[in-house]
PDB file of C-alpha atoms in Angstrom:
ATOM      1  CA  MET A  12      13.370   6.068   1.063  1.00 76.00           C
ATOM      2  CA  ALA A  13      11.364   2.948   0.541  1.00 82.00           C
ATOM      3  CA  SER A  14      12.464   0.372  -2.080  1.00 86.00           C
ATOM      4  CA  ILE A  15      11.476  -3.204  -2.920  1.00 88.00           C
ATOM      5  CA  VAL A  16      14.251  -5.528  -1.939  1.00 92.00           C
ATOM      6  CA  ASP A  17      12.581  -8.984  -2.737  1.00 93.00           C
ATOM      7  CA  HIS A  18       9.619 -10.525  -4.278  1.00 91.00           C
ATOM      8  CA  ASN A  19       8.674 -13.635  -5.694  1.00 92.00           C
ATOM      9  CA  LEU A  20       5.245 -15.166  -6.950  1.00 88.00           C
ATOM     10  CA  SER A  21       3.611 -18.945  -7.353  1.00 89.00           C
ATOM     11  CA  THR A  22       3.007 -20.604 -10.253  1.00 81.00           C
ATOM     12  CA  PHE A  23      -0.233 -18.811 -11.662  1.00 74.00           C
ATOM     13  CA  ASN A  24      -3.346 -20.772 -13.771  1.00 67.00           C
ATOM     14  CA  VAL A  25      -2.883 -23.856 -11.440  1.00 72.00           C
ATOM     15  CA  ALA A  26      -5.978 -25.401 -10.106  1.00 75.00           C
ATOM     16  CA  VAL A  27      -6.019 -25.557  -6.286  1.00 78.00           C
ATOM     17  CA  SER A  28      -8.416 -27.346  -3.946  1.00 78.00           C
ATOM     18  CA  ILE A  29     -10.104 -26.365  -0.724  1.00 77.00           C
ATOM     19  CA  GLY A  30      -7.670 -26.668   2.169  1.00 79.00           C
ATOM     20  CA  ASN A  31      -4.709 -26.845  -0.216  1.00 82.00           C
ATOM     21  CA  PRO A  32      -2.255 -23.843  -0.183  1.00 87.00           C
ATOM     22  CA  ILE A  33      -1.043 -21.493  -3.153  1.00 87.00           C
ATOM     23  CA  THR A  34       2.566 -20.938  -2.395  1.00 90.00           C
ATOM     24  CA  THR A  35       4.934 -18.323  -3.405  1.00 92.00           C
ATOM     25  CA  GLY A  36       8.632 -18.770  -3.818  1.00 93.00           C
ATOM     26  CA  SER A  37      10.873 -17.864  -1.164  1.00 97.00           C
ATOM     27  CA  VAL A  38      12.035 -14.023  -0.279  1.00 97.00           C
ATOM     28  CA  ALA A  39      13.861 -12.664   2.497  1.00 98.00           C
ATOM     29  CA  TRP A  40      13.331 -10.031   4.879  1.00 98.00           C
ATOM     30  CA  GLN A  41      15.081  -7.928   7.966  1.00 97.00           C
ATOM     31  CA  THR A  42      13.525  -6.717  10.972  1.00 97.00           C
ATOM     32  CA  GLY A  43      11.094  -3.791  10.218  1.00 95.00           C
ATOM     33  CA  ASP A  44      10.574  -4.806   6.805  1.00 95.00           C
ATOM     34  CA  ARG A  45       6.924  -4.749   5.221  1.00 93.00           C
ATOM     35  CA  VAL A  46       5.855  -7.928   3.426  1.00 95.00           C
ATOM     36  CA  VAL A  47       2.660  -7.897   1.096  1.00 92.00           C
ATOM     37  CA  PHE A  48       0.966 -10.717  -0.243  1.00 92.00           C
ATOM     38  CA  PHE A  49      -1.499 -10.435  -2.917  1.00 88.00           C
ATOM     39  CA  GLY A  50      -3.598 -13.661  -3.855  1.00 86.00           C
ATOM     40  CA  GLY A  51      -6.230 -13.866  -6.815  1.00 82.00           C
ATOM     41  CA  ILE A  52      -8.703 -16.556  -7.696  1.00 80.00           C
ATOM     42  CA  GLU A  53     -10.550 -17.120 -11.128  1.00 74.00           C
ATOM     43  CA  GLU A  54     -14.161 -17.191  -9.627  1.00 65.00           C
ATOM     44  CA  ASP A  55     -15.394 -16.058  -6.107  1.00 53.00           C
ATOM     45  CA  GLY A  56     -19.045 -17.154  -6.330  1.00 55.00           C
ATOM     46  CA  GLY A  57     -19.631 -14.698  -3.498  1.00 56.00           C
ATOM     47  CA  SER A  58     -17.975 -16.918  -0.931  1.00 62.00           C
ATOM     48  CA  ILE A  59     -14.579 -18.318  -2.402  1.00 64.00           C
ATOM     49  CA  LEU A  60     -11.376 -16.871  -1.111  1.00 74.00           C
ATOM     50  CA  LEU A  61      -8.066 -17.203   0.126  1.00 80.00           C
ATOM     51  CA  ASN A  62      -7.506 -17.540   4.055  1.00 86.00           C
ATOM     52  CA  THR A  63      -4.864 -15.084   5.789  1.00 91.00           C
ATOM     53  CA  PRO A  64      -1.331 -16.029   4.297  1.00 94.00           C
ATOM     54  CA  THR A  65       1.106 -17.470   6.594  1.00 95.00           C
ATOM     55  CA  ALA A  66       4.928 -17.662   6.806  1.00 97.00           C
ATOM     56  CA  THR A  67       7.299 -18.556   9.569  1.00 96.00           C
ATOM     57  CA  GLY A  68       8.122 -15.861  11.665  1.00 96.00           C
ATOM     58  CA  LEU A  69       5.480 -13.089  10.164  1.00 97.00           C
ATOM     59  CA  THR A  70       1.803 -12.565  11.048  1.00 97.00           C
ATOM     60  CA  PHE A  71      -0.471 -11.072   8.385  1.00 95.00           C
ATOM     61  CA  SER A  72      -3.161  -8.444   8.416  1.00 92.00           C
ATOM     62  CA  PRO A  73      -5.646  -7.459   5.834  1.00 88.00           C
ATOM     63  CA  LEU A  74      -5.106  -4.721   4.026  1.00 83.00           C
ATOM     64  CA  ALA A  75      -8.330  -3.989   1.847  1.00 68.00           C
ATOM     65  CA  SER A  76     -11.753  -5.951   2.077  1.00 59.00           C
ATOM     66  CA  PRO A  77     -11.885  -7.811  -1.325  1.00 59.00           C
ATOM     67  CA  ASP A  78     -14.572  -7.758  -3.979  1.00 54.00           C
ATOM     68  CA  GLN A  79     -16.934 -10.603  -3.028  1.00 54.00           C
ATOM     69  CA  THR A  80     -19.428 -10.036  -5.915  1.00 57.00           C
ATOM     70  CA  ALA A  81     -20.136 -13.300  -7.585  1.00 57.00           C
ATOM     71  CA  SER A  82     -18.922 -14.270 -11.287  1.00 61.00           C
ATOM     72  CA  GLN A  83     -15.839 -12.095 -11.033  1.00 66.00           C
ATOM     73  CA  CYS A  84     -12.357 -12.786 -10.018  1.00 71.00           C
ATOM     74  CA  TRP A  85     -11.468 -12.372  -6.303  1.00 74.00           C
ATOM     75  CA  GLY A  86      -8.530 -10.527  -5.255  1.00 77.00           C
ATOM     76  CA  GLY A  87      -7.033 -10.211  -1.529  1.00 81.00           C
ATOM     77  CA  MET A  88      -3.996  -8.410   0.015  1.00 86.00           C
ATOM     78  CA  TRP A  89      -2.631  -8.474   3.576  1.00 91.00           C
ATOM     79  CA  HIS A  90       0.892  -7.237   5.028  1.00 92.00           C
ATOM     80  CA  ALA A  91       3.213  -8.086   7.763  1.00 95.00           C
ATOM     81  CA  VAL A  92       5.653  -6.503   9.476  1.00 95.00           C
ATOM     82  CA  ALA A  93       8.712  -8.534  10.143  1.00 97.00           C
ATOM     83  CA  GLY A  94       9.962  -8.619  13.978  1.00 97.00           C
ATOM     84  CA  SER A  95      13.158 -10.229  13.099  1.00 97.00           C
ATOM     85  CA  ASN A  96      15.209 -11.381  10.130  1.00 98.00           C
ATOM     86  CA  GLY A  97      14.001 -14.420   8.317  1.00 98.00           C
ATOM     87  CA  SER A  98      12.921 -15.792   4.864  1.00 98.00           C
ATOM     88  CA  GLY A  99      10.653 -18.437   3.206  1.00 97.00           C
ATOM     89  CA  ALA A 100       7.671 -19.020   1.034  1.00 96.00           C
ATOM     90  CA  VAL A 101       4.448 -17.065   1.908  1.00 96.00           C
ATOM     91  CA  SER A 102       1.267 -19.644   1.489  1.00 94.00           C
ATOM     92  CA  ALA A 103      -2.666 -19.035   1.762  1.00 91.00           C
ATOM     93  CA  THR A 104      -5.021 -22.058   1.561  1.00 87.00           C
ATOM     94  CA  ILE A 105      -7.995 -21.592  -0.360  1.00 81.00           C
ATOM     95  CA  ALA A 106     -11.503 -21.844   1.076  1.00 76.00           C
ATOM     96  CA  GLY A 107     -14.105 -23.668  -0.751  1.00 71.00           C
ATOM     97  CA  GLY A 108     -13.893 -25.373  -4.290  1.00 71.00           C
ATOM     98  CA  THR A 109     -11.403 -25.787  -6.443  1.00 73.00           C
ATOM     99  CA  PHE A 110     -10.422 -22.830  -8.460  1.00 76.00           C
ATOM    100  CA  THR A 111      -7.253 -21.745 -10.584  1.00 79.00           C
ATOM    101  CA  CYS A 112      -5.417 -19.056  -8.511  1.00 81.00           C
ATOM    102  CA  GLY A 113      -2.115 -17.301  -7.919  1.00 84.00           C
ATOM    103  CA  ALA A 114      -0.123 -14.951  -5.595  1.00 88.00           C
ATOM    104  CA  HIS A 115       2.689 -12.570  -5.467  1.00 90.00           C
ATOM    105  CA  VAL A 116       4.827 -11.438  -2.556  1.00 93.00           C
ATOM    106  CA  TRP A 117       7.009  -8.298  -2.193  1.00 92.00           C
ATOM    107  CA  VAL A 118       9.434  -7.218   0.522  1.00 94.00           C
ATOM    108  CA  ILE A 119       9.374  -3.570   0.982  1.00 92.00           C
ATOM    109  CA  ARG A 120      12.428  -1.562   3.118  1.00 92.00           C
ATOM    110  CA  GLY A 121      12.132   1.790   4.687  1.00 88.00           C
ATOM    111  CA  ASP A 122       8.785   2.316   4.235  1.00 84.00           C
ATOM    112  CA  GLY A 123       7.128   5.276   6.121  1.00 77.00           C
ATOM    113  CA  GLY A 124       3.654   3.415   6.305  1.00 75.00           C
ATOM    114  CA  LEU A 125       0.450   2.389   4.319  1.00 74.00           C
ATOM    115  CA  GLY A 126      -1.230   4.979   2.185  1.00 68.00           C
ATOM    116  CA  ALA A 127      -4.401   3.800   0.264  1.00 63.00           C
ATOM    117  CA  THR A 128      -5.364   0.489  -0.362  1.00 64.00           C
ATOM    118  CA  PRO A 129      -8.328   0.141  -2.502  1.00 61.00           C
ATOM    119  CA  ILE A 130      -9.509  -2.989  -4.399  1.00 59.00           C
ATOM    120  CA  ILE A 131     -11.333  -2.093  -7.543  1.00 58.00           C
ATOM    121  CA  SER A 132     -13.536  -4.153  -9.213  1.00 58.00           C
ATOM    122  CA  MET A 133     -13.043  -4.133 -13.267  1.00 56.00           C
ATOM    123  CA  ILE A 134     -16.192  -5.042 -15.040  1.00 56.00           C
ATOM    124  CA  GLY A 135     -15.896  -3.899 -18.381  1.00 55.00           C
ATOM    125  CA  THR A 136     -12.758  -2.792 -20.213  1.00 57.00           C
ATOM    126  CA  SER A 137     -10.841  -0.147 -17.809  1.00 58.00           C
ATOM    127  CA  LEU A 138      -9.621   0.134 -14.753  1.00 60.00           C
ATOM    128  CA  THR A 139      -8.613   3.531 -12.857  1.00 62.00           C
ATOM    129  CA  ALA A 140      -7.204   3.848  -9.903  1.00 63.00           C
ATOM    130  CA  SER A 141      -6.464   7.616  -8.426  1.00 66.00           C
ATOM    131  CA  LEU A 142      -3.805   7.697  -5.511  1.00 68.00           C
ATOM    132  CA  ASN A 143      -2.320  10.599  -4.361  1.00 68.00           C
ATOM    133  CA  THR A 144       1.700   9.559  -3.740  1.00 70.00           C
ATOM    134  CA  THR A 145       4.657  11.553  -2.848  1.00 69.00           C
ATOM    135  CA  ALA A 146       8.201  10.959  -4.031  1.00 68.00           C
ATOM    136  CA  GLY A 147       9.668   7.716  -2.927  1.00 69.00           C
ATOM    137  CA  SER A 148       6.266   6.213  -2.865  1.00 73.00           C
ATOM    138  CA  ILE A 149       5.715   2.509  -3.934  1.00 77.00           C
ATOM    139  CA  VAL A 150       2.595   1.625  -5.455  1.00 76.00           C
ATOM    140  CA  LEU A 151       1.724  -2.038  -5.730  1.00 76.00           C
ATOM    141  CA  GLY A 152      -0.824  -3.413  -7.688  1.00 71.00           C
ATOM    142  CA  ALA A 153      -2.281  -6.956  -8.942  1.00 69.00           C
ATOM    143  CA  MET A 154      -5.078  -7.355 -11.593  1.00 67.00           C
ATOM    144  CA  PHE A 155      -6.829 -10.890 -11.691  1.00 66.00           C
ATOM    145  CA  ASP A 156      -8.579 -11.884 -14.762  1.00 63.00           C
ATOM    146  CA  TYR A 157      -9.599 -15.065 -16.485  1.00 57.00           C
ATOM    147  CA  ASN A 158      -7.731 -13.657 -19.682  1.00 54.00           C
ATOM    148  CA  LEU A 159      -5.009 -11.653 -18.423  1.00 52.00           C
ATOM    149  CA  ARG A 160      -2.127 -10.783 -21.227  1.00 49.00           C
ATOM    150  CA  ASP A 161       1.122  -9.009 -20.284  1.00 47.00           C
ATOM    151  CA  THR A 162       0.646  -6.908 -23.309  1.00 47.00           C
ATOM    152  CA  GLY A 163      -3.173  -5.960 -22.489  1.00 50.00           C
ATOM    153  CA  TYR A 164      -1.955  -3.921 -19.559  1.00 51.00           C
ATOM    154  CA  THR A 165      -1.261  -0.323 -19.835  1.00 52.00           C
ATOM    155  CA  GLY A 166      -0.074   1.829 -16.800  1.00 55.00           C
ATOM    156  CA  THR A 167      -0.172   5.727 -17.009  1.00 56.00           C
ATOM    157  CA  PRO A 168       1.356   6.891 -13.772  1.00 55.00           C
ATOM    158  CA  SER A 169       1.806  10.723 -13.390  1.00 54.00           C
ATOM    159  CA  SER A 170       3.579  13.350 -11.465  1.00 50.00           C
ATOM    160  CA  PRO A 171       5.689  13.072  -9.138  1.00 50.00           C
ATOM    161  CA  THR A 172       8.027  11.525 -11.768  1.00 51.00           C
ATOM    162  CA  PRO A 173       7.076   8.001 -11.405  1.00 51.00           C
ATOM    163  CA  THR A 174       8.977   4.885 -12.285  1.00 55.00           C
ATOM    164  CA  GLU A 175       6.948   1.662 -13.596  1.00 51.00           C
ATOM    165  CA  ARG A 176       7.874  -1.661 -13.340  1.00 52.00           C
ATOM    166  CA  THR A 177       5.331  -4.107 -14.568  1.00 49.00           C
ATOM    167  CA  GLU A 178       5.214  -8.055 -14.091  1.00 50.00           C
ATOM    168  CA  GLY A 179       2.635 -10.064 -15.370  1.00 48.00           C
ATOM    169  CA  GLN A 180       1.889 -13.931 -15.265  1.00 45.00           C
TER     170      GLN A 180
END
């Protein structure tokens, strides 16, 4: 069964300039682990984004196409499958301007592959993501918003017997 064996995040709400990295704290992985990186920026302007993340010994690939609509937060996600044991921080450089951003990284062990990887724009006050999962599934999510508050998030997972873990910054 898949499990999250490590995770860490960057400092959030820090302005980062073009070419400079947003860097998570260190995580450790073993051969075959999946390392998933989410990054977000306060304003995409239609062209501001994070470049593909890097970490010693890992090669990241995109999981989904990010939202590229102007005047919204930008979010992107990537993953790598470890070819050998290792550890370290994960970084992505910002491409364009100086913006507030942040990132989170998870290490997943024993997964059976990837399922749905949607990126959903939230314009207004509600967000709904419908996913079909099986027992033992892991669902990762990140929300990037100008005014994100830990107390403002309400998850309503359903069958099969979910366990919810919410982290906010």
